[in-house]
PDB file of C-alpha atoms in Angstrom:
ATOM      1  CA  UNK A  19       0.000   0.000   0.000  1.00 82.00           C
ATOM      2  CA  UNK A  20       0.729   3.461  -0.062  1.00 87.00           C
ATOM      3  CA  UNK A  21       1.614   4.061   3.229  1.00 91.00           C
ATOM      4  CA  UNK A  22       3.961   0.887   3.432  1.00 92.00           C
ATOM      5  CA  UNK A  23       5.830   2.250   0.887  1.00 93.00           C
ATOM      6  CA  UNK A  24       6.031   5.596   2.578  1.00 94.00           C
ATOM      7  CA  UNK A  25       7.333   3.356   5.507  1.00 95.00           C
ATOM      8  CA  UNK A  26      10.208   1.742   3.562  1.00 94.00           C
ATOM      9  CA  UNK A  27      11.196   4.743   2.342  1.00 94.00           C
ATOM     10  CA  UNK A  28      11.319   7.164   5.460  1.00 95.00           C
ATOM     11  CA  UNK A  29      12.815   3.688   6.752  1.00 95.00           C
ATOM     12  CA  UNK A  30      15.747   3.907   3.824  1.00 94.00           C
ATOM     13  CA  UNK A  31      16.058   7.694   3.835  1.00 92.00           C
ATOM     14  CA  UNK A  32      17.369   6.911   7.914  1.00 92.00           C
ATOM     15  CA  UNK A  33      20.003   4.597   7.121  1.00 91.00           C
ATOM     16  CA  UNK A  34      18.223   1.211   7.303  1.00 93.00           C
ATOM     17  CA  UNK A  35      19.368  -2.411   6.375  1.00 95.00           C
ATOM     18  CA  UNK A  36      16.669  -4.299   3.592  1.00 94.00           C
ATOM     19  CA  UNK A  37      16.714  -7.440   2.555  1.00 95.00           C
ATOM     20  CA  UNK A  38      14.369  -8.266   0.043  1.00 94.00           C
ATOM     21  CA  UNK A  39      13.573 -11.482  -1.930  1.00 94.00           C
ATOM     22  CA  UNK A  40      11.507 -10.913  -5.018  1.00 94.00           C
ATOM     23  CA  UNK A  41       8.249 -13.166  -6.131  1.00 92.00           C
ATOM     24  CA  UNK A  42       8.261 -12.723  -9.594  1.00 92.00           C
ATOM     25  CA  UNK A  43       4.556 -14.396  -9.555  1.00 90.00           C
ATOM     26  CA  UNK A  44       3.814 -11.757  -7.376  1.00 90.00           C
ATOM     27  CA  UNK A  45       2.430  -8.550  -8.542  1.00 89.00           C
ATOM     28  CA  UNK A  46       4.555  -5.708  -6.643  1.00 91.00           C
ATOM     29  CA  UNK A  47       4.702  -2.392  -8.884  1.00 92.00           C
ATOM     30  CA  UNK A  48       5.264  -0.005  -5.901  1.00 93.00           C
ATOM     31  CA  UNK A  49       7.780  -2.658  -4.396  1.00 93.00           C
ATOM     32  CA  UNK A  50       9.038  -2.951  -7.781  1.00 94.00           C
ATOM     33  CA  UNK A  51       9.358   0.894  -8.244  1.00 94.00           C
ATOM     34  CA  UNK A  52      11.124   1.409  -5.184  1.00 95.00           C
ATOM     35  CA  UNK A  53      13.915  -0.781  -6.271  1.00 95.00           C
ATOM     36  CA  UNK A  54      13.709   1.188  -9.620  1.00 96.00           C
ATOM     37  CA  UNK A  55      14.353   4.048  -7.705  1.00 95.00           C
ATOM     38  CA  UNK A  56      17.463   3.046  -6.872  1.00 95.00           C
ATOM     39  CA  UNK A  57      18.884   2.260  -9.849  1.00 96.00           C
ATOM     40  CA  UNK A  58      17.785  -1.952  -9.922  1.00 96.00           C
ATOM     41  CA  UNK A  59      15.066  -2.553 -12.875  1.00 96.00           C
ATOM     42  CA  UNK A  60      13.251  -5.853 -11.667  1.00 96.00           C
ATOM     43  CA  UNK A  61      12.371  -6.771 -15.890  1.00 95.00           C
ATOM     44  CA  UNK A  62       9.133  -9.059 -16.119  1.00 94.00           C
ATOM     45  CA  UNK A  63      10.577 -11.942 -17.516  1.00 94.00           C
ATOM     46  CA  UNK A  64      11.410 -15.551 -16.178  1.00 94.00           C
ATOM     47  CA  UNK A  65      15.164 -17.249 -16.750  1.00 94.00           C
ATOM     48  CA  UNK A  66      14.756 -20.307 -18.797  1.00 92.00           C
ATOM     49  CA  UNK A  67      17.365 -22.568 -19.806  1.00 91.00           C
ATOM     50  CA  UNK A  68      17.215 -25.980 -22.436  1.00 87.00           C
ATOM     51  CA  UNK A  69      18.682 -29.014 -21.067  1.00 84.00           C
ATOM     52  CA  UNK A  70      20.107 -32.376 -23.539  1.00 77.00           C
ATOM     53  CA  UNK A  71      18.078 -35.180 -22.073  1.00 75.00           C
ATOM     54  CA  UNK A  72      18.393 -37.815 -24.881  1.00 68.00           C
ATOM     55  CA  UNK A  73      20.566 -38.065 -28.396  1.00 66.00           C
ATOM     56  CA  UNK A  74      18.126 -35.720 -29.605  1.00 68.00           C
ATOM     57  CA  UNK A  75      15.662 -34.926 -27.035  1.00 75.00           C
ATOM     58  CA  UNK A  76      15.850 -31.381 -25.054  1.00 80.00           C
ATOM     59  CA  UNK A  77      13.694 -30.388 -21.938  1.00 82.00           C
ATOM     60  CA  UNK A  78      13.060 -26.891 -20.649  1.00 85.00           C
ATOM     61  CA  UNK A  79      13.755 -25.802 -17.074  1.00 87.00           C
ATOM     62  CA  UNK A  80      12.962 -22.899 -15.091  1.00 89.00           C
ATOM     63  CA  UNK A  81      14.930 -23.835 -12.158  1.00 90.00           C
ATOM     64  CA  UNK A  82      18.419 -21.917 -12.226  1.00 92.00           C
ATOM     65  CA  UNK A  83      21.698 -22.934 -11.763  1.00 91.00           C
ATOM     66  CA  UNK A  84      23.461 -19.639 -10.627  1.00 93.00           C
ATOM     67  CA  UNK A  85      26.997 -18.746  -8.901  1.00 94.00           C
ATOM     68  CA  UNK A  86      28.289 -16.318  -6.789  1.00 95.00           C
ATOM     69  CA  UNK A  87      30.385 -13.319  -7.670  1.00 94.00           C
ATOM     70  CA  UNK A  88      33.405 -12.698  -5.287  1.00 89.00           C
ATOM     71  CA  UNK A  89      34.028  -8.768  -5.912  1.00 89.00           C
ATOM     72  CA  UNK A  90      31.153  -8.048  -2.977  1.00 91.00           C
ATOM     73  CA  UNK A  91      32.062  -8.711   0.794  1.00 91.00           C
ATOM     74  CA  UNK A  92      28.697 -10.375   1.243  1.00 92.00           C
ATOM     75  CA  UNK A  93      30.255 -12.991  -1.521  1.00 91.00           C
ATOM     76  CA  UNK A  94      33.843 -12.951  -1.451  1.00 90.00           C
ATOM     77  CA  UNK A  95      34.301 -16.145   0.221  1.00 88.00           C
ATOM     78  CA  UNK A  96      31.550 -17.313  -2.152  1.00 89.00           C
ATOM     79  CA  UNK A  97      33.504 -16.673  -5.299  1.00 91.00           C
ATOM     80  CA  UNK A  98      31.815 -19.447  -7.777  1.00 90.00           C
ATOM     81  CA  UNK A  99      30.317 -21.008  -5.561  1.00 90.00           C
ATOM     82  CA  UNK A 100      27.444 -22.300  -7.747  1.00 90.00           C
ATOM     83  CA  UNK A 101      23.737 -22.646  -6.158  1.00 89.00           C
ATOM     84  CA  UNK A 102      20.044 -23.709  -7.208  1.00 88.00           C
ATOM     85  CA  UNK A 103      17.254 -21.444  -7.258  1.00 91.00           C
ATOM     86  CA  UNK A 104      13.968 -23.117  -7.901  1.00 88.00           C
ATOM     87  CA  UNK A 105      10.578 -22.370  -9.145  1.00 82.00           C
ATOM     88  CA  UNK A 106      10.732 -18.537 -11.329  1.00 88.00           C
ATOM     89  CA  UNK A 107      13.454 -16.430 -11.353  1.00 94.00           C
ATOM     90  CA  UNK A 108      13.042 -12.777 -13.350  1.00 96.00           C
ATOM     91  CA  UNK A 109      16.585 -11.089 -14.396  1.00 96.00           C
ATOM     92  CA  UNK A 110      17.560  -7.719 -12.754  1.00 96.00           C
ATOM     93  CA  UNK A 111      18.869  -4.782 -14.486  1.00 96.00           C
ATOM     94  CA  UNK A 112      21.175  -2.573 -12.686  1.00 96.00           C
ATOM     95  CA  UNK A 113      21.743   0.859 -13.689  1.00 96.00           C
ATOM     96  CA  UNK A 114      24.707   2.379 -12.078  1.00 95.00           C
ATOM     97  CA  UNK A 115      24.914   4.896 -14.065  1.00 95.00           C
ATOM     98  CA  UNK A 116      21.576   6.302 -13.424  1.00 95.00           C
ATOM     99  CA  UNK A 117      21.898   6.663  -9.890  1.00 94.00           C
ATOM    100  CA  UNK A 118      25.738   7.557  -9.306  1.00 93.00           C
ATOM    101  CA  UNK A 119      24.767  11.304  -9.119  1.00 93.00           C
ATOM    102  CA  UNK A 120      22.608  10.263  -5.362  1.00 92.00           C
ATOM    103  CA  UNK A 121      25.831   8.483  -4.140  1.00 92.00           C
ATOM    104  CA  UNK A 122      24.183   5.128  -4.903  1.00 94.00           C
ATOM    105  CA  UNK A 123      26.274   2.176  -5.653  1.00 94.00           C
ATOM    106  CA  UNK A 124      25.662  -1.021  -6.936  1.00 96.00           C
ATOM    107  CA  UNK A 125      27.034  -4.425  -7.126  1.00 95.00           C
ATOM    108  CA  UNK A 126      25.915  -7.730  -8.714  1.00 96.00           C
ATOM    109  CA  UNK A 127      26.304 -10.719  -6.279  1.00 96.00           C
ATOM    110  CA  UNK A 128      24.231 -13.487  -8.590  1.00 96.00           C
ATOM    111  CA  UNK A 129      24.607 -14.487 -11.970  1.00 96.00           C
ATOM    112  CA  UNK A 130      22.444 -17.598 -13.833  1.00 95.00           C
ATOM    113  CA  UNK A 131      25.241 -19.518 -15.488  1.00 93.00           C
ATOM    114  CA  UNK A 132      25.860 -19.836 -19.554  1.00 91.00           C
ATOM    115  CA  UNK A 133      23.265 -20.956 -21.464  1.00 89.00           C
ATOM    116  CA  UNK A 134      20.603 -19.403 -19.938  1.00 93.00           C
ATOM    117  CA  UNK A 135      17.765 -16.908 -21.706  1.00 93.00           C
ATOM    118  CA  UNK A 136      15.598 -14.493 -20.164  1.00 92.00           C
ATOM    119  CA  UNK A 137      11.996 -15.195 -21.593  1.00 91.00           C
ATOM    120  CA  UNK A 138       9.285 -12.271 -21.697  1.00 92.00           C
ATOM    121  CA  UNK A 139       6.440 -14.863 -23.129  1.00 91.00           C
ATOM    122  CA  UNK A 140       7.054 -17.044 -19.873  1.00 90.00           C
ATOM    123  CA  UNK A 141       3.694 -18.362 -20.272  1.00 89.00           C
ATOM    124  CA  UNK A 142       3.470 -19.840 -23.392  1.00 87.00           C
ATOM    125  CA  UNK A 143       3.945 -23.567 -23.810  1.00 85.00           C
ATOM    126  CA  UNK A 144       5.135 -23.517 -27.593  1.00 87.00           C
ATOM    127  CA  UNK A 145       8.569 -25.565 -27.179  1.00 86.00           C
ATOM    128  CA  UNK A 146       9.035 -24.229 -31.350  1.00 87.00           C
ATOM    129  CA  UNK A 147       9.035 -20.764 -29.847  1.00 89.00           C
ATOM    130  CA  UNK A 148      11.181 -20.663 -26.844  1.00 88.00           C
ATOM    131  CA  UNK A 149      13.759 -22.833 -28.099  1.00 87.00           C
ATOM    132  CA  UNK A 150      14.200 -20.146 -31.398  1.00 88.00           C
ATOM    133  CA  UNK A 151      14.188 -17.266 -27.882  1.00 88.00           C
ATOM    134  CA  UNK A 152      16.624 -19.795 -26.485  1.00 86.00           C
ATOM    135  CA  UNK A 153      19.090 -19.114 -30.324  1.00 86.00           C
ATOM    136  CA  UNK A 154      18.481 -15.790 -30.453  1.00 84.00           C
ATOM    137  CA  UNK A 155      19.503 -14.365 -26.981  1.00 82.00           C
ATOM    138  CA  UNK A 156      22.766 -12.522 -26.954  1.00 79.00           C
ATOM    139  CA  UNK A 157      24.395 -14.943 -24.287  1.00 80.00           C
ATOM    140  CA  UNK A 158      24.692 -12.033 -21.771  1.00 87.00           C
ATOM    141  CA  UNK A 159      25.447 -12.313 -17.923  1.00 91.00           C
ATOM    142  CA  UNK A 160      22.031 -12.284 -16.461  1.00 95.00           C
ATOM    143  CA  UNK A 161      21.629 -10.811 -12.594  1.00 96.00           C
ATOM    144  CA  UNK A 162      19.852 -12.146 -10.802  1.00 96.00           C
ATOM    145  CA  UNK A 163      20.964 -10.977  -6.921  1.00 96.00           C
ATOM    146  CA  UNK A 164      22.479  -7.468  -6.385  1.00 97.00           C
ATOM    147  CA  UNK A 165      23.590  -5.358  -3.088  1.00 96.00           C
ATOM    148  CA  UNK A 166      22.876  -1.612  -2.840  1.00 96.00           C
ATOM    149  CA  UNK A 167      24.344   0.941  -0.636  1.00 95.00           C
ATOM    150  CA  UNK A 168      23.605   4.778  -0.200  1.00 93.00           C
ATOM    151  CA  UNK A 169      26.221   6.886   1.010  1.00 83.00           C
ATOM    152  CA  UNK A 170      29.234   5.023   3.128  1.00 65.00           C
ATOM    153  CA  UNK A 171      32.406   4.771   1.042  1.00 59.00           C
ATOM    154  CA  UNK A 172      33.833   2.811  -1.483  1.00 57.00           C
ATOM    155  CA  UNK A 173      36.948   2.205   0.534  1.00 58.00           C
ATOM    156  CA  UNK A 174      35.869  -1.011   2.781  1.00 56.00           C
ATOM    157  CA  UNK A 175      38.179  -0.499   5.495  1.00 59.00           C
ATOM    158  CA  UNK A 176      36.503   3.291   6.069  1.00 53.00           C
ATOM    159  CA  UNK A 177      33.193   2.556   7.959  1.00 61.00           C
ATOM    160  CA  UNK A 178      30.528   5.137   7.452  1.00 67.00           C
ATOM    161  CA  UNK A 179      26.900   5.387   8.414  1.00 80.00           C
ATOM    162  CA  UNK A 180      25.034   4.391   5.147  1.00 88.00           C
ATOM    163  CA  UNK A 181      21.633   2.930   3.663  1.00 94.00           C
ATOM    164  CA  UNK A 182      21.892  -0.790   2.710  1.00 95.00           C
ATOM    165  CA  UNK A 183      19.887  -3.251   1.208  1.00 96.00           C
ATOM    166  CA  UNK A 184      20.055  -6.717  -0.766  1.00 97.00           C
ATOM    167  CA  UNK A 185      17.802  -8.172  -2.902  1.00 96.00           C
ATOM    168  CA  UNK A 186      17.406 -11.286  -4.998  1.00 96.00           C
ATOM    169  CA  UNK A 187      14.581 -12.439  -7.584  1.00 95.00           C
ATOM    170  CA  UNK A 188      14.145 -15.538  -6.642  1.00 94.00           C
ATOM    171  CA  UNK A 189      11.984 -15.655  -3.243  1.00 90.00           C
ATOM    172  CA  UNK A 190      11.916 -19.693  -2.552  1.00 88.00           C
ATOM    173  CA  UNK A 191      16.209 -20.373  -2.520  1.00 87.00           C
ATOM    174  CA  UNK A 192      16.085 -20.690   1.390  1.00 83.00           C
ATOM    175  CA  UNK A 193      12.678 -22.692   1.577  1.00 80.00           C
ATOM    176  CA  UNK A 194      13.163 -25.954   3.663  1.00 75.00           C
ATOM    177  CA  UNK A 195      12.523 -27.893   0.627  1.00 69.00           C
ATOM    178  CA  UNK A 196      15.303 -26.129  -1.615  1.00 65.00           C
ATOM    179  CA  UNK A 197      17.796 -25.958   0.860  1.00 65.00           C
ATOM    180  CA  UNK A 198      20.500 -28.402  -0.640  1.00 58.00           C
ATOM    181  CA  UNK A 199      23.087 -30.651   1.501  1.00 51.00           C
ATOM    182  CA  UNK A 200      25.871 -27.766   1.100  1.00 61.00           C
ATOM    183  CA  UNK A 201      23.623 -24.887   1.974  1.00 78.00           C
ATOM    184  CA  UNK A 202      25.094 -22.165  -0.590  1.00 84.00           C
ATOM    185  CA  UNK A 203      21.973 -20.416   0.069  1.00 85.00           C
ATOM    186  CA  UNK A 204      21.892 -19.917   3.807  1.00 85.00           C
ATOM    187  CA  UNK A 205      25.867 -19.195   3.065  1.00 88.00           C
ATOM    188  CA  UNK A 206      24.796 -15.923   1.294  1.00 90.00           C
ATOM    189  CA  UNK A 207      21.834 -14.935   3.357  1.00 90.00           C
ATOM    190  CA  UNK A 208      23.827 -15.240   6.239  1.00 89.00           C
ATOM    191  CA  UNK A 209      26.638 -13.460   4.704  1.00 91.00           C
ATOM    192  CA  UNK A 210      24.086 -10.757   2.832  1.00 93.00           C
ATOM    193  CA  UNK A 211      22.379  -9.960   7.150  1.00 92.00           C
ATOM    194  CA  UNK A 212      26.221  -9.489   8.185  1.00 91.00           C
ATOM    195  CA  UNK A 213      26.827  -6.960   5.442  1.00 92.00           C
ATOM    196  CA  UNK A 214      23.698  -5.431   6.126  1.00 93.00           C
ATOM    197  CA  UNK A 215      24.329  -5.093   9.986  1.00 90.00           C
ATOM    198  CA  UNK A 216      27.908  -3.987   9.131  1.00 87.00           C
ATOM    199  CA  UNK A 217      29.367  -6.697  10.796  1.00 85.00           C
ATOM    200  CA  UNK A 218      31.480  -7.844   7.526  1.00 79.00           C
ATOM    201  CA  UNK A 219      33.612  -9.848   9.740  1.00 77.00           C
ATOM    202  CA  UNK A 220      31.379 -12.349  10.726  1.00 69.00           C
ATOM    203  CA  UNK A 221      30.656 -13.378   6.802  1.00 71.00           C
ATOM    204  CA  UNK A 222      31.606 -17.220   7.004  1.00 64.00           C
ATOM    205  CA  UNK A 223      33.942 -19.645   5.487  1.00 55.00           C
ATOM    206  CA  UNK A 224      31.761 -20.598   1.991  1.00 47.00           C
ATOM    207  CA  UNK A 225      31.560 -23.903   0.627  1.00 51.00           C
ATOM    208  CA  UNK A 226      34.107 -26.084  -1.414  1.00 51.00           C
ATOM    209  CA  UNK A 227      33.747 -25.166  -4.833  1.00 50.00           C
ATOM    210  CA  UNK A 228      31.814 -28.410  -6.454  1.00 56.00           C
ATOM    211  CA  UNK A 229      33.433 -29.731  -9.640  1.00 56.00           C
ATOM    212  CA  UNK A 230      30.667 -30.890 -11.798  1.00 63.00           C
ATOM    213  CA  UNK A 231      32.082 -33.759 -14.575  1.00 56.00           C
ATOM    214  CA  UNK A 232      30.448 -32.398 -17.687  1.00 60.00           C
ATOM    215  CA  UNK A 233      31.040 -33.353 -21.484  1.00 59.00           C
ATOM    216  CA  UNK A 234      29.417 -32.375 -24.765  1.00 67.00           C
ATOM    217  CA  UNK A 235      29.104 -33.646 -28.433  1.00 66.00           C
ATOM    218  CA  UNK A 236      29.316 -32.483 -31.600  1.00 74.00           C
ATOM    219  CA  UNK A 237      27.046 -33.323 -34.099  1.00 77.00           C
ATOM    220  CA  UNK A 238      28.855 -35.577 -36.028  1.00 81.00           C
ATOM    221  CA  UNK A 239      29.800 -36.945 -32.773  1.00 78.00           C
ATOM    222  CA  UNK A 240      26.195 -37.287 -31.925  1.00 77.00           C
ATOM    223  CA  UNK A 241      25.413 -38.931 -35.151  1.00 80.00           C
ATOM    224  CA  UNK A 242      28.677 -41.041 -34.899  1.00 82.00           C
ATOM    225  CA  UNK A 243      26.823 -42.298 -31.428  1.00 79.00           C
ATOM    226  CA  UNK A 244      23.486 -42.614 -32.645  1.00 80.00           C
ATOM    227  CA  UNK A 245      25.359 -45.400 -35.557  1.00 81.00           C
ATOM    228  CA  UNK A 246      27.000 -47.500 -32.398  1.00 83.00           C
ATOM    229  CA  UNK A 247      23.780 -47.489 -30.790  1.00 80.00           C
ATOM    230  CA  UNK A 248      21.299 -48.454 -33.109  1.00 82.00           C
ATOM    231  CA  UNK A 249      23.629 -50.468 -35.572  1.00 81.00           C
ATOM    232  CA  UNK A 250      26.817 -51.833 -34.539  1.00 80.00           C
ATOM    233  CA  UNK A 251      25.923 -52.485 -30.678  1.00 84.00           C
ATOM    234  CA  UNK A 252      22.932 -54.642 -31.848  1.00 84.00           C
ATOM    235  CA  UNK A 253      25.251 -56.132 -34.927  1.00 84.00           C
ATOM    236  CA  UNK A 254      27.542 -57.718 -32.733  1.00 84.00           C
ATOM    237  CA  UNK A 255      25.153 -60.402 -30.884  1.00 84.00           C
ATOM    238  CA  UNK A 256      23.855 -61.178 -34.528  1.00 83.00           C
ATOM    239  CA  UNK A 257      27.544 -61.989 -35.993  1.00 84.00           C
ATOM    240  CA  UNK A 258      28.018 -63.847 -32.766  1.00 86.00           C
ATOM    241  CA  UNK A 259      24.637 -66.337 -33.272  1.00 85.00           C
ATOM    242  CA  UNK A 260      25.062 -66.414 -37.003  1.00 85.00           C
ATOM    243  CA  UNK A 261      28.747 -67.898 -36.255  1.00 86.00           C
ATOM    244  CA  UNK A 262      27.266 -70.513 -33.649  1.00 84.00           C
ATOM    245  CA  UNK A 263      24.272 -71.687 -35.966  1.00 83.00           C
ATOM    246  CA  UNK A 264      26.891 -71.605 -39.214  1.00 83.00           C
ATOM    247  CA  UNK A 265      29.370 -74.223 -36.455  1.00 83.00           C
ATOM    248  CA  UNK A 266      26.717 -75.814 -35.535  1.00 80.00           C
ATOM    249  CA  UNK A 267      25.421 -76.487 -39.266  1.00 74.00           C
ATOM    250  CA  UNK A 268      28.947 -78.089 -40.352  1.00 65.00           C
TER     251      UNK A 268
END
C-alpha cells in the first residue's frame, strides 16, 4: 500500500538495512518501483534454460543454476560457488549509471550460469518458440541478486553510516525444501544480514567449490553415437549367433 511504501522509504532515507527477496509471480509495482528508484530494474521476464536429455531430445527448465560473484564482501568467500534457485526467477537490471549522481552504488552478487535466456512470453507452452528465444539471446550475464548501498564509502576499510539493502529475484532459494546438503543459500543470506548489519567480519567460510564432470558432443559426434547405438551395438550379438548356428550347421 501506499503508506507501506512511505514506511520503507522514510525507513531507507534513515540509514536502514533491507533485505528483500523478489516473487516474480507476485504482482509488486510499488515494491518494484522502489527498487527502480534506486537504480535496480526488476524486468518481467522468467530465466529459462534448455537441457540435452536424450541423443536428440531437449527439456526446458525454469529452475536456475546460478553462482556467486566474489568482488562483494557479502560474496567474497563465495567466489563461484554455484547454487540452485527453484521455481521462477526474473533477471535484474542494474543501472549504475543512473543513480551515481545520489551516491548510490551497486554491485551484482548473482549471476544464472551460460546458457541461460531471459523469456518475456514465460507463459506460453510452444517448445518451437522458446527454443528459437533460447538461439536468439545474446548470451549475456544475467543478474539475478544485487547489493545496494547509499552513502558510506567505497573504501571497505573506512566505515561510514550508510543505507543498505540486498535483494534477490528468486523468493523460494532458502525454503526448507530447496535448501540443498551444502547450503550455498543460507551461506549468502547469512553473509548478505552481516553486510547489512555492518558486521562484515562475521561473513563465514563458503563452501568447497563443487566440480561438476560435464562433457558435450558435436554433431557428427552425436550422429557417430546414434550409428554404435542403433547399428553396430545390436550387430555384434547377430555376428556372434550367425557364427554358432553356421558351427553348428557343419
Amino acid at each position: 500500500s501506499g503508506r507501506e511504501m512511505k514506511l520503507l522509504r522514510d525507513f531507507w532515507d534513515k540509514q536502514g538495512r533491507i533485505l528483500l527477496l523478489l516473487d516474480p509471480s507476485t504482482q509488486t509495482p510499488k515494491l518494484r518501483g522502489f527498487v527502480n528508484e534506486l537504480g535496480i530494474k526488476v524486468n518481467d521476464d522468467r530465466l529459462m534454460v534448455f537441457v540435452r536429455t536424450g541423443i536428440e531430445e531437449l527439456a526446458m527448465t525454469r529452475d536456475v543454476q546460478a553462482h556467486f560473484l566474489g568482488d562483494s564482501p557479502i560474496t567474497k568467500r563465495l567466489a563461484d560457488v554455484r547454487a540452485l534457485f527453484f521455481g521462477g526467477t526474473s533477471s535484474l537490471t542494474l543501472e549504475p549509471d543512473r543513480v551515481r549522481a545520489a551516491s548510490i552504488r551497486l554491485e551484482p552478487l548473482i549471476q544464472a550460469e551460460k546458457g541461460y535466456f531471459a523469456e518475456k512470453d514465460y507463459n506460453s507452452d510452444d517448445q518451437v518458440k522458446l527454443q528459437t528465444d533460447a538461439k536468439q539471446s545474446n548470451n549475456v550475464p544475467l543478474t539475478i541478486g544485487a547489493a545496494v548501498e547509499k552513502g558510506g564509502s567505497a573504501d571497505q576499510r573506512v566505515q561510514l553510516n550508510s543505507s543498505r539493502l540486498v535483494v534477490v529475484s528468486n523468493s523460494t532459494f532458502v525454503q526448507d525444501n530447496a535448501i540443498t546438503q551444502d547450503q550455498q543459500g543460507l551461506d549468502f543470506i547469512s553473509g548478505s544480514v552481516n553486510w547489512l548489519l555492518s558486521r562484515e567480519q562475521l561473513i563465514g567460510i563458503a563452501p568447497k567449490i563443487p566440480k561438476p564432470l560435464t562433457f558435450s558432443l558435436s554433431e557428427e559426434a552425436l550422429r557417430r553415437l546414434r550409428w554404435i547405438l542403433l547399428v553396430f551395438i545390436p550387430l555384434v550379438p547377430a555376428a556372434i549367433g550367425t557364427m554358432v548356428w553356421w558351427q553348428r550347421r557343419v
